[in-house]
PDB file of N, CA and C in Angstrom:
ATOM      1  N   MET A   1     -50.264   3.769 -70.235  1.00 45.00           N
ATOM      2  CA  MET A   1     -50.529   3.632 -69.332  1.00 45.00           C
ATOM      3  C   MET A   1     -51.657   2.864 -68.675  1.00 45.00           C
ATOM      4  N   GLU A   2     -51.652   3.276 -67.505  1.00 51.00           N
ATOM      5  CA  GLU A   2     -52.283   2.154 -66.513  1.00 51.00           C
ATOM      6  C   GLU A   2     -54.590   2.854 -66.572  1.00 51.00           C
ATOM      7  N   SER A   3     -55.060   1.996 -66.558  1.00 67.00           N
ATOM      8  CA  SER A   3     -56.281   2.503 -66.397  1.00 67.00           C
ATOM      9  C   SER A   3     -56.922   2.277 -65.330  1.00 67.00           C
ATOM     10  N   ASN A   4     -57.611   3.457 -65.525  1.00 74.00           N
ATOM     11  CA  ASN A   4     -58.640   3.424 -64.184  1.00 74.00           C
ATOM     12  C   ASN A   4     -58.261   3.164 -62.543  1.00 74.00           C
ATOM     13  N   GLY A   5     -59.018   1.049 -63.213  1.00 72.00           N
ATOM     14  CA  GLY A   5     -59.160   0.154 -62.718  1.00 72.00           C
ATOM     15  C   GLY A   5     -58.238  -0.170 -62.223  1.00 72.00           C
ATOM     16  N   GLN A   6     -56.567  -0.275 -62.829  1.00 74.00           N
ATOM     17  CA  GLN A   6     -54.998  -0.785 -62.568  1.00 74.00           C
ATOM     18  C   GLN A   6     -54.955   0.406 -61.143  1.00 74.00           C
ATOM     19  N   ASP A   7     -55.030   1.864 -61.842  1.00 80.00           N
ATOM     20  CA  ASP A   7     -54.873   2.444 -61.161  1.00 80.00           C
ATOM     21  C   ASP A   7     -55.132   2.381 -59.827  1.00 80.00           C
ATOM     22  N   SER A   8     -56.704   1.884 -59.393  1.00 85.00           N
ATOM     23  CA  SER A   8     -57.664   1.124 -58.033  1.00 85.00           C
ATOM     24  C   SER A   8     -57.149   0.688 -57.404  1.00 85.00           C
ATOM     25  N   LEU A   9     -57.447  -0.972 -58.476  1.00 85.00           N
ATOM     26  CA  LEU A   9     -56.353  -1.666 -57.544  1.00 85.00           C
ATOM     27  C   LEU A   9     -54.761  -1.267 -57.372  1.00 85.00           C
ATOM     28  N   ASP A  10     -54.303  -0.654 -57.320  1.00 85.00           N
ATOM     29  CA  ASP A  10     -52.923  -0.371 -57.389  1.00 85.00           C
ATOM     30  C   ASP A  10     -53.006  -0.074 -55.820  1.00 85.00           C
ATOM     31  N   ALA A  11     -53.292   1.342 -55.603  1.00 88.00           N
ATOM     32  CA  ALA A  11     -53.805   2.003 -54.669  1.00 88.00           C
ATOM     33  C   ALA A  11     -54.174   0.615 -53.707  1.00 88.00           C
ATOM     34  N   ASP A  12     -55.345   0.219 -53.899  1.00 91.00           N
ATOM     35  CA  ASP A  12     -55.991  -0.807 -53.035  1.00 91.00           C
ATOM     36  C   ASP A  12     -54.666  -1.827 -52.470  1.00 91.00           C
ATOM     37  N   ILE A  13     -53.812  -1.822 -52.893  1.00 91.00           N
ATOM     38  CA  ILE A  13     -52.392  -3.166 -53.092  1.00 91.00           C
ATOM     39  C   ILE A  13     -51.668  -1.684 -51.723  1.00 91.00           C
ATOM     40  N   HIS A  14     -51.641  -1.404 -52.302  1.00 92.00           N
ATOM     41  CA  HIS A  14     -50.459  -0.537 -51.807  1.00 92.00           C
ATOM     42  C   HIS A  14     -50.961   0.248 -50.254  1.00 92.00           C
ATOM     43  N   ALA A  15     -52.396   0.879 -50.335  1.00 94.00           N
ATOM     44  CA  ALA A  15     -52.896   0.206 -49.314  1.00 94.00           C
ATOM     45  C   ALA A  15     -52.741  -0.560 -48.274  1.00 94.00           C
ATOM     46  N   THR A  16     -53.410  -2.300 -48.450  1.00 94.00           N
ATOM     47  CA  THR A  16     -53.414  -3.743 -47.937  1.00 94.00           C
ATOM     48  C   THR A  16     -51.151  -3.692 -47.072  1.00 94.00           C
ATOM     49  N   ILE A  17     -50.864  -3.364 -47.994  1.00 95.00           N
ATOM     50  CA  ILE A  17     -49.672  -3.633 -47.742  1.00 95.00           C
ATOM     51  C   ILE A  17     -49.144  -2.529 -46.808  1.00 95.00           C
ATOM     52  N   ASP A  18     -49.620  -0.890 -46.930  1.00 96.00           N
ATOM     53  CA  ASP A  18     -49.177  -0.586 -46.328  1.00 96.00           C
ATOM     54  C   ASP A  18     -49.826  -0.763 -44.509  1.00 96.00           C
ATOM     55  N   ARG A  19     -51.432  -1.141 -44.022  1.00 97.00           N
ATOM     56  CA  ARG A  19     -51.936  -1.189 -42.779  1.00 97.00           C
ATOM     57  C   ARG A  19     -51.320  -2.353 -42.869  1.00 97.00           C
ATOM     58  N   ILE A  20     -50.828  -3.379 -43.295  1.00 96.00           N
ATOM     59  CA  ILE A  20     -49.551  -4.618 -42.335  1.00 96.00           C
ATOM     60  C   ILE A  20     -48.955  -4.463 -41.883  1.00 96.00           C
ATOM     61  N   SER A  21     -47.977  -3.601 -42.644  1.00 97.00           N
ATOM     62  CA  SER A  21     -47.169  -3.102 -42.544  1.00 97.00           C
ATOM     63  C   SER A  21     -47.129  -2.138 -40.502  1.00 97.00           C
ATOM     64  N   ASP A  22     -48.088  -1.113 -40.978  1.00 97.00           N
ATOM     65  CA  ASP A  22     -47.991  -0.256 -40.197  1.00 97.00           C
ATOM     66  C   ASP A  22     -48.331  -1.157 -38.541  1.00 97.00           C
ATOM     67  N   ARG A  23     -48.799  -2.344 -39.091  1.00 97.00           N
ATOM     68  CA  ARG A  23     -50.046  -3.464 -37.504  1.00 97.00           C
ATOM     69  C   ARG A  23     -48.519  -3.930 -37.684  1.00 97.00           C
ATOM     70  N   ARG A  24     -47.357  -4.620 -37.361  1.00 97.00           N
ATOM     71  CA  ARG A  24     -45.899  -5.285 -37.744  1.00 97.00           C
ATOM     72  C   ARG A  24     -45.366  -4.350 -37.279  1.00 97.00           C
ATOM     73  N   ILE A  25     -45.053  -3.419 -37.208  1.00 97.00           N
ATOM     74  CA  ILE A  25     -44.816  -1.664 -36.765  1.00 97.00           C
ATOM     75  C   ILE A  25     -45.195  -1.808 -35.438  1.00 97.00           C
ATOM     76  N   ALA A  26     -46.650  -1.422 -34.941  1.00 97.00           N
ATOM     77  CA  ALA A  26     -47.242  -0.765 -34.344  1.00 97.00           C
ATOM     78  C   ALA A  26     -47.565  -2.333 -32.527  1.00 97.00           C
ATOM     79  N   ALA A  27     -47.000  -3.885 -33.411  1.00 97.00           N
ATOM     80  CA  ALA A  27     -46.777  -4.650 -32.633  1.00 97.00           C
ATOM     81  C   ALA A  27     -45.313  -4.329 -31.731  1.00 97.00           C
ATOM     82  N   GLU A  28     -43.986  -4.125 -33.195  1.00 97.00           N
ATOM     83  CA  GLU A  28     -42.526  -3.889 -32.889  1.00 97.00           C
ATOM     84  C   GLU A  28     -42.705  -3.026 -31.572  1.00 97.00           C
ATOM     85  N   GLU A  29     -43.384  -2.019 -31.651  1.00 97.00           N
ATOM     86  CA  GLU A  29     -43.311  -1.248 -30.832  1.00 97.00           C
ATOM     87  C   GLU A  29     -43.418  -1.108 -29.857  1.00 97.00           C
ATOM     88  N   GLU A  30     -44.853  -2.439 -29.429  1.00 97.00           N
ATOM     89  CA  GLU A  30     -45.809  -2.589 -28.077  1.00 97.00           C
ATOM     90  C   GLU A  30     -44.201  -3.412 -27.374  1.00 97.00           C
ATOM     91  N   SER A  31     -43.964  -4.238 -27.938  1.00 96.00           N
ATOM     92  CA  SER A  31     -42.796  -5.320 -27.765  1.00 96.00           C
ATOM     93  C   SER A  31     -41.743  -4.673 -27.197  1.00 96.00           C
ATOM     94  N   TYR A  32     -41.546  -3.605 -28.110  1.00 96.00           N
ATOM     95  CA  TYR A  32     -40.181  -2.436 -27.542  1.00 96.00           C
ATOM     96  C   TYR A  32     -40.703  -2.295 -26.102  1.00 96.00           C
ATOM     97  N   ALA A  33     -41.651  -1.634 -26.251  1.00 96.00           N
ATOM     98  CA  ALA A  33     -41.811  -0.812 -24.537  1.00 96.00           C
ATOM     99  C   ALA A  33     -42.369  -2.003 -23.247  1.00 96.00           C
ATOM    100  N   ARG A  34     -42.564  -2.723 -23.502  1.00 96.00           N
ATOM    101  CA  ARG A  34     -42.551  -3.648 -22.809  1.00 96.00           C
ATOM    102  C   ARG A  34     -41.274  -3.953 -22.286  1.00 96.00           C
ATOM    103  N   SER A  35     -40.475  -4.350 -23.029  1.00 95.00           N
ATOM    104  CA  SER A  35     -38.976  -3.943 -22.954  1.00 95.00           C
ATOM    105  C   SER A  35     -38.243  -3.040 -21.746  1.00 95.00           C
ATOM    106  N   GLN A  36     -38.700  -2.093 -22.313  1.00 95.00           N
ATOM    107  CA  GLN A  36     -38.626  -0.681 -21.662  1.00 95.00           C
ATOM    108  C   GLN A  36     -38.898  -0.880 -20.539  1.00 95.00           C
ATOM    109  N   SER A  37     -40.316  -1.477 -20.253  1.00 96.00           N
ATOM    110  CA  SER A  37     -41.243  -1.569 -18.656  1.00 96.00           C
ATOM    111  C   SER A  37     -40.424  -1.863 -18.060  1.00 96.00           C
ATOM    112  N   LEU A  38     -39.441  -3.560 -18.616  1.00 93.00           N
ATOM    113  CA  LEU A  38     -38.682  -4.012 -17.318  1.00 93.00           C
ATOM    114  C   LEU A  38     -38.265  -3.606 -16.861  1.00 93.00           C
ATOM    115  N   ILE A  39     -37.141  -2.820 -17.765  1.00 93.00           N
ATOM    116  CA  ILE A  39     -35.392  -2.074 -17.518  1.00 93.00           C
ATOM    117  C   ILE A  39     -36.195  -0.992 -16.554  1.00 93.00           C
ATOM    118  N   ASP A  40     -37.609  -0.311 -16.668  1.00 94.00           N
ATOM    119  CA  ASP A  40     -38.164   0.352 -15.702  1.00 94.00           C
ATOM    120  C   ASP A  40     -37.918   0.414 -14.259  1.00 94.00           C
ATOM    121  N   PHE A  41     -38.430  -0.956 -14.267  1.00 94.00           N
ATOM    122  CA  PHE A  41     -38.885  -1.301 -13.215  1.00 94.00           C
ATOM    123  C   PHE A  41     -37.824  -2.609 -12.728  1.00 94.00           C
ATOM    124  N   VAL A  42     -36.904  -2.436 -13.526  1.00 93.00           N
ATOM    125  CA  VAL A  42     -35.673  -3.262 -12.735  1.00 93.00           C
ATOM    126  C   VAL A  42     -34.390  -2.367 -12.310  1.00 93.00           C
ATOM    127  N   ALA A  43     -34.057  -1.209 -12.805  1.00 90.00           N
ATOM    128  CA  ALA A  43     -33.498  -0.138 -12.457  1.00 90.00           C
ATOM    129  C   ALA A  43     -33.623   0.093 -11.055  1.00 90.00           C
ATOM    130  N   PRO A  44     -34.067   0.594 -10.077  1.00 91.00           N
ATOM    131  CA  PRO A  44     -34.657   1.192  -8.864  1.00 91.00           C
ATOM    132  C   PRO A  44     -34.229   0.349  -8.480  1.00 91.00           C
ATOM    133  N   HIS A  45     -34.369  -1.209  -8.454  1.00 92.00           N
ATOM    134  CA  HIS A  45     -33.646  -2.097  -7.510  1.00 92.00           C
ATOM    135  C   HIS A  45     -32.703  -2.718  -7.325  1.00 92.00           C
ATOM    136  N   ILE A  46     -31.598  -1.974  -8.736  1.00 91.00           N
ATOM    137  CA  ILE A  46     -30.643  -2.310  -8.813  1.00 91.00           C
ATOM    138  C   ILE A  46     -29.757  -1.517  -8.083  1.00 91.00           C
ATOM    139  N   ASP A  47     -30.077   0.443  -8.122  1.00 88.00           N
ATOM    140  CA  ASP A  47     -29.323   1.428  -7.403  1.00 88.00           C
ATOM    141  C   ASP A  47     -29.869   0.839  -5.891  1.00 88.00           C
ATOM    142  N   LYS A  48     -31.180  -0.312  -5.486  1.00 91.00           N
ATOM    143  CA  LYS A  48     -30.620   0.100  -4.206  1.00 91.00           C
ATOM    144  C   LYS A  48     -29.657  -1.235  -3.574  1.00 91.00           C
ATOM    145  N   MET A  49     -28.985  -2.036  -4.577  1.00 91.00           N
ATOM    146  CA  MET A  49     -28.554  -3.307  -4.226  1.00 91.00           C
ATOM    147  C   MET A  49     -26.951  -2.216  -3.206  1.00 91.00           C
ATOM    148  N   THR A  50     -26.605  -2.918  -2.314  1.00 92.00           N
ATOM    149  CA  THR A  50     -25.747  -3.263  -0.914  1.00 92.00           C
ATOM    150  C   THR A  50     -24.753  -3.178  -1.687  1.00 92.00           C
ATOM    151  N   ASP A  51     -24.497  -4.297  -2.150  1.00 94.00           N
ATOM    152  CA  ASP A  51     -23.032  -4.938  -2.842  1.00 94.00           C
ATOM    153  C   ASP A  51     -22.740  -4.347  -3.372  1.00 94.00           C
ATOM    154  N   GLU A  52     -21.444  -3.545  -3.510  1.00 94.00           N
ATOM    155  CA  GLU A  52     -20.990  -2.568  -4.660  1.00 94.00           C
ATOM    156  C   GLU A  52     -20.916  -3.223  -6.292  1.00 94.00           C
ATOM    157  N   ASN A  53     -20.095  -4.186  -5.920  1.00 94.00           N
ATOM    158  CA  ASN A  53     -19.710  -5.218  -7.492  1.00 94.00           C
ATOM    159  C   ASN A  53     -20.972  -5.923  -7.644  1.00 94.00           C
ATOM    160  N   GLU A  54     -22.178  -6.602  -6.734  1.00 94.00           N
ATOM    161  CA  GLU A  54     -23.309  -6.784  -7.234  1.00 94.00           C
ATOM    162  C   GLU A  54     -23.953  -6.002  -8.480  1.00 94.00           C
ATOM    163  N   ARG A  55     -23.974  -4.501  -7.617  1.00 93.00           N
ATOM    164  CA  ARG A  55     -25.003  -3.921  -8.525  1.00 93.00           C
ATOM    165  C   ARG A  55     -24.174  -2.793  -9.880  1.00 93.00           C
ATOM    166  N   ARG A  56     -22.752  -3.216  -9.492  1.00 94.00           N
ATOM    167  CA  ARG A  56     -22.054  -2.826 -10.901  1.00 94.00           C
ATOM    168  C   ARG A  56     -22.345  -4.313 -11.881  1.00 94.00           C
ATOM    169  N   GLY A  57     -22.572  -5.118 -11.706  1.00 95.00           N
ATOM    170  CA  GLY A  57     -22.699  -6.118 -12.407  1.00 95.00           C
ATOM    171  C   GLY A  57     -23.866  -6.372 -13.606  1.00 95.00           C
ATOM    172  N   SER A  58     -25.002  -5.278 -12.248  1.00 94.00           N
ATOM    173  CA  SER A  58     -26.523  -5.536 -12.651  1.00 94.00           C
ATOM    174  C   SER A  58     -26.862  -4.563 -13.426  1.00 94.00           C
ATOM    175  N   LEU A  59     -26.337  -3.648 -12.832  1.00 93.00           N
ATOM    176  CA  LEU A  59     -26.549  -1.952 -13.931  1.00 93.00           C
ATOM    177  C   LEU A  59     -25.906  -2.276 -15.933  1.00 93.00           C
ATOM    178  N   MET A  60     -24.381  -2.992 -15.810  1.00 95.00           N
ATOM    179  CA  MET A  60     -24.088  -4.064 -16.517  1.00 95.00           C
ATOM    180  C   MET A  60     -24.823  -4.035 -17.984  1.00 95.00           C
ATOM    181  N   LEU A  61     -25.442  -5.439 -17.019  1.00 95.00           N
ATOM    182  CA  LEU A  61     -26.137  -6.142 -17.453  1.00 95.00           C
ATOM    183  C   LEU A  61     -28.084  -6.313 -17.749  1.00 95.00           C
ATOM    184  N   ILE A  62     -28.320  -5.034 -17.128  1.00 95.00           N
ATOM    185  CA  ILE A  62     -29.649  -3.902 -17.952  1.00 95.00           C
ATOM    186  C   ILE A  62     -28.761  -2.814 -19.096  1.00 95.00           C
ATOM    187  N   THR A  63     -27.726  -3.004 -19.025  1.00 95.00           N
ATOM    188  CA  THR A  63     -27.349  -2.119 -20.018  1.00 95.00           C
ATOM    189  C   THR A  63     -26.538  -2.742 -20.811  1.00 95.00           C
ATOM    190  N   GLU A  64     -26.707  -3.883 -20.800  1.00 96.00           N
ATOM    191  CA  GLU A  64     -26.605  -3.983 -22.367  1.00 96.00           C
ATOM    192  C   GLU A  64     -27.951  -5.304 -22.823  1.00 96.00           C
ATOM    193  N   PHE A  65     -28.889  -4.930 -21.919  1.00 96.00           N
ATOM    194  CA  PHE A  65     -30.091  -5.248 -22.846  1.00 96.00           C
ATOM    195  C   PHE A  65     -30.537  -4.519 -23.321  1.00 96.00           C
ATOM    196  N   ALA A  66     -30.692  -3.446 -22.634  1.00 95.00           N
ATOM    197  CA  ALA A  66     -31.131  -2.146 -23.123  1.00 95.00           C
ATOM    198  C   ALA A  66     -30.858  -2.346 -24.276  1.00 95.00           C
ATOM    199  N   LEU A  67     -29.115  -1.725 -24.633  1.00 96.00           N
ATOM    200  CA  LEU A  67     -28.686  -2.128 -25.920  1.00 96.00           C
ATOM    201  C   LEU A  67     -29.138  -2.784 -27.085  1.00 96.00           C
ATOM    202  N   TRP A  68     -28.633  -3.787 -26.455  1.00 97.00           N
ATOM    203  CA  TRP A  68     -29.392  -5.181 -27.628  1.00 97.00           C
ATOM    204  C   TRP A  68     -31.053  -4.986 -27.939  1.00 97.00           C
ATOM    205  N   ARG A  69     -31.752  -4.670 -26.744  1.00 96.00           N
ATOM    206  CA  ARG A  69     -33.366  -4.413 -27.285  1.00 96.00           C
ATOM    207  C   ARG A  69     -32.627  -3.429 -28.411  1.00 96.00           C
ATOM    208  N   LYS A  70     -33.142  -2.272 -28.040  1.00 96.00           N
ATOM    209  CA  LYS A  70     -32.708  -1.083 -28.934  1.00 96.00           C
ATOM    210  C   LYS A  70     -32.502  -2.000 -30.632  1.00 96.00           C
ATOM    211  N   ALA A  71     -31.338  -2.022 -30.553  1.00 97.00           N
ATOM    212  CA  ALA A  71     -30.733  -2.550 -31.822  1.00 97.00           C
ATOM    213  C   ALA A  71     -31.168  -3.533 -32.872  1.00 97.00           C
ATOM    214  N   GLU A  72     -31.980  -4.640 -31.847  1.00 97.00           N
ATOM    215  CA  GLU A  72     -32.995  -4.964 -32.387  1.00 97.00           C
ATOM    216  C   GLU A  72     -34.138  -4.368 -32.721  1.00 97.00           C
ATOM    217  N   HIS A  73     -34.778  -3.809 -32.628  1.00 97.00           N
ATOM    218  CA  HIS A  73     -35.671  -2.972 -32.109  1.00 97.00           C
ATOM    219  C   HIS A  73     -35.701  -2.320 -33.798  1.00 97.00           C
ATOM    220  N   ASP A  74     -34.367  -1.323 -33.627  1.00 97.00           N
ATOM    221  CA  ASP A  74     -34.029  -0.728 -35.074  1.00 97.00           C
ATOM    222  C   ASP A  74     -34.008  -1.925 -36.326  1.00 97.00           C
ATOM    223  N   LYS A  75     -33.182  -2.762 -36.010  1.00 98.00           N
ATOM    224  CA  LYS A  75     -33.392  -4.147 -37.145  1.00 98.00           C
ATOM    225  C   LYS A  75     -34.746  -4.418 -37.400  1.00 98.00           C
ATOM    226  N   ALA A  76     -35.859  -4.673 -36.545  1.00 97.00           N
ATOM    227  CA  ALA A  76     -36.989  -5.212 -36.949  1.00 97.00           C
ATOM    228  C   ALA A  76     -37.644  -4.205 -37.502  1.00 97.00           C
ATOM    229  N   ILE A  77     -37.802  -2.813 -37.285  1.00 97.00           N
ATOM    230  CA  ILE A  77     -38.345  -1.967 -38.005  1.00 97.00           C
ATOM    231  C   ILE A  77     -37.642  -1.670 -39.350  1.00 97.00           C
ATOM    232  N   ALA A  78     -36.455  -1.630 -39.599  1.00 97.00           N
ATOM    233  CA  ALA A  78     -36.023  -1.444 -40.829  1.00 97.00           C
ATOM    234  C   ALA A  78     -36.219  -2.075 -41.462  1.00 97.00           C
ATOM    235  N   GLU A  79     -36.215  -3.768 -41.100  1.00 97.00           N
ATOM    236  CA  GLU A  79     -36.894  -4.892 -41.438  1.00 97.00           C
ATOM    237  C   GLU A  79     -38.292  -4.791 -42.606  1.00 97.00           C
ATOM    238  N   ILE A  80     -39.135  -4.116 -41.907  1.00 97.00           N
ATOM    239  CA  ILE A  80     -40.431  -4.590 -42.032  1.00 97.00           C
ATOM    240  C   ILE A  80     -40.232  -3.091 -43.458  1.00 97.00           C
ATOM    241  N   GLU A  81     -39.790  -1.919 -43.284  1.00 97.00           N
ATOM    242  CA  GLU A  81     -40.404  -1.059 -44.068  1.00 97.00           C
ATOM    243  C   GLU A  81     -39.777  -1.603 -45.081  1.00 97.00           C
ATOM    244  N   SER A  82     -38.606  -1.898 -45.091  1.00 97.00           N
ATOM    245  CA  SER A  82     -37.629  -2.760 -46.169  1.00 97.00           C
ATOM    246  C   SER A  82     -38.668  -4.131 -47.255  1.00 97.00           C
ATOM    247  N   GLN A  83     -39.227  -4.708 -46.764  1.00 96.00           N
ATOM    248  CA  GLN A  83     -40.364  -5.577 -47.204  1.00 96.00           C
ATOM    249  C   GLN A  83     -41.537  -4.975 -47.459  1.00 96.00           C
ATOM    250  N   ARG A  84     -42.266  -3.691 -47.055  1.00 96.00           N
ATOM    251  CA  ARG A  84     -42.978  -2.772 -47.393  1.00 96.00           C
ATOM    252  C   ARG A  84     -42.876  -2.651 -49.145  1.00 96.00           C
ATOM    253  N   GLU A  85     -41.384  -1.804 -49.090  1.00 96.00           N
ATOM    254  CA  GLU A  85     -40.765  -1.184 -50.163  1.00 96.00           C
ATOM    255  C   GLU A  85     -41.233  -2.456 -51.255  1.00 96.00           C
ATOM    256  N   GLU A  86     -40.499  -3.876 -50.985  1.00 96.00           N
ATOM    257  CA  GLU A  86     -40.292  -4.679 -51.994  1.00 96.00           C
ATOM    258  C   GLU A  86     -41.849  -5.057 -52.283  1.00 96.00           C
ATOM    259  N   LEU A  87     -42.580  -5.289 -51.466  1.00 94.00           N
ATOM    260  CA  LEU A  87     -43.742  -5.641 -52.029  1.00 94.00           C
ATOM    261  C   LEU A  87     -44.532  -4.642 -52.446  1.00 94.00           C
ATOM    262  N   ARG A  88     -44.126  -2.976 -52.117  1.00 93.00           N
ATOM    263  CA  ARG A  88     -44.964  -2.176 -53.460  1.00 93.00           C
ATOM    264  C   ARG A  88     -44.607  -2.299 -54.586  1.00 93.00           C
ATOM    265  N   THR A  89     -43.423  -2.430 -54.636  1.00 93.00           N
ATOM    266  CA  THR A  89     -42.708  -2.683 -56.308  1.00 93.00           C
ATOM    267  C   THR A  89     -43.069  -3.972 -56.649  1.00 93.00           C
ATOM    268  N   ALA A  90     -43.321  -5.488 -56.519  1.00 93.00           N
ATOM    269  CA  ALA A  90     -43.243  -6.157 -56.671  1.00 93.00           C
ATOM    270  C   ALA A  90     -44.523  -6.030 -57.542  1.00 93.00           C
ATOM    271  N   PHE A  91     -45.770  -5.826 -56.347  1.00 90.00           N
ATOM    272  CA  PHE A  91     -47.063  -5.293 -57.071  1.00 90.00           C
ATOM    273  C   PHE A  91     -47.622  -4.307 -57.772  1.00 90.00           C
ATOM    274  N   SER A  92     -46.582  -3.631 -57.732  1.00 86.00           N
ATOM    275  CA  SER A  92     -46.394  -2.620 -59.286  1.00 86.00           C
ATOM    276  C   SER A  92     -46.268  -2.957 -60.560  1.00 86.00           C
ATOM    277  N   ALA A  93     -44.901  -4.268 -60.448  1.00 88.00           N
ATOM    278  CA  ALA A  93     -44.639  -3.877 -61.493  1.00 88.00           C
ATOM    279  C   ALA A  93     -45.495  -5.776 -61.962  1.00 88.00           C
ATOM    280  N   TRP A  94     -46.299  -5.780 -61.425  1.00 87.00           N
ATOM    281  CA  TRP A  94     -46.925  -6.855 -61.611  1.00 87.00           C
ATOM    282  C   TRP A  94     -48.397  -6.978 -62.718  1.00 87.00           C
ATOM    283  N   LEU A  95     -48.055  -5.520 -62.067  1.00 84.00           N
ATOM    284  CA  LEU A  95     -49.976  -5.347 -62.682  1.00 84.00           C
ATOM    285  C   LEU A  95     -49.533  -4.221 -63.891  1.00 84.00           C
ATOM    286  N   GLU A  96     -48.483  -4.144 -63.658  1.00 83.00           N
ATOM    287  CA  GLU A  96     -48.200  -3.267 -65.378  1.00 83.00           C
ATOM    288  C   GLU A  96     -47.793  -4.742 -66.390  1.00 83.00           C
ATOM    289  N   ARG A  97     -47.537  -5.471 -65.645  1.00 83.00           N
ATOM    290  CA  ARG A  97     -46.920  -7.164 -66.667  1.00 83.00           C
ATOM    291  C   ARG A  97     -49.091  -7.581 -66.862  1.00 83.00           C
ATOM    292  N   THR A  98     -49.760  -7.328 -66.463  1.00 80.00           N
ATOM    293  CA  THR A  98     -50.904  -8.458 -65.859  1.00 80.00           C
ATOM    294  C   THR A  98     -52.247  -7.122 -66.571  1.00 80.00           C
ATOM    295  N   ASP A  99     -52.886  -7.899 -67.975  1.00 64.00           N
ATOM    296  CA  ASP A  99     -53.965  -6.872 -67.758  1.00 64.00           C
ATOM    297  C   ASP A  99     -55.303  -6.959 -66.029  1.00 64.00           C
ATOM    298  N   ALA A 100     -55.018  -5.914 -65.802  1.00 51.00           N
ATOM    299  CA  ALA A 100     -55.564  -6.309 -64.411  1.00 51.00           C
ATOM    300  C   ALA A 100     -57.437  -5.937 -64.621  1.00 51.00           C
ATOM    301  N   PRO A 101     -58.141  -6.868 -64.476  1.00 56.00           N
ATOM    302  CA  PRO A 101     -59.824  -6.398 -64.276  1.00 56.00           C
ATOM    303  C   PRO A 101     -60.050  -4.569 -64.061  1.00 56.00           C
ATOM    304  N   GLU A 102     -61.423  -4.376 -64.693  1.00 54.00           N
ATOM    305  CA  GLU A 102     -61.452  -3.456 -64.104  1.00 54.00           C
ATOM    306  C   GLU A 102     -61.904  -3.255 -62.937  1.00 54.00           C
ATOM    307  N   ALA A 103     -62.330  -2.273 -61.625  1.00 48.00           N
ATOM    308  CA  ALA A 103     -62.862  -1.896 -60.452  1.00 48.00           C
ATOM    309  C   ALA A 103     -64.211  -1.426 -60.621  1.00 48.00           C
TER     310      ALA A 103
END
C-alpha cells in the first residue's frame, strides 16, 4: 500500500501531466479555430466568383482543406490524450517501484 507521501506525489505528477496536456489541447483548439476563421473569411469571396468552374474548384479546395484540417485536429487531440495516459501510467508504475520521499 502506498504511503501518503507517495499518494501526494502521484497526485501532483498527474496534475502536472494534466495541466501540460490541457495547455497542448488548448493550443491545438486555438490553431483549429484560426483555420476555421480562415475558411469563414474565404468562403464568401468564393461565393461571389462569377466563373462557375473557378468557383466550383475553389469550393472543392476549401472543402478539402477543411476536411484535412479537421482530421489533423482530431488526430492531434487523440495523440495528446494518448500521451497523457501513457505518462500517467508510467509515472504511477515508477512510483510503485521506488521509495518516494515523504512529502
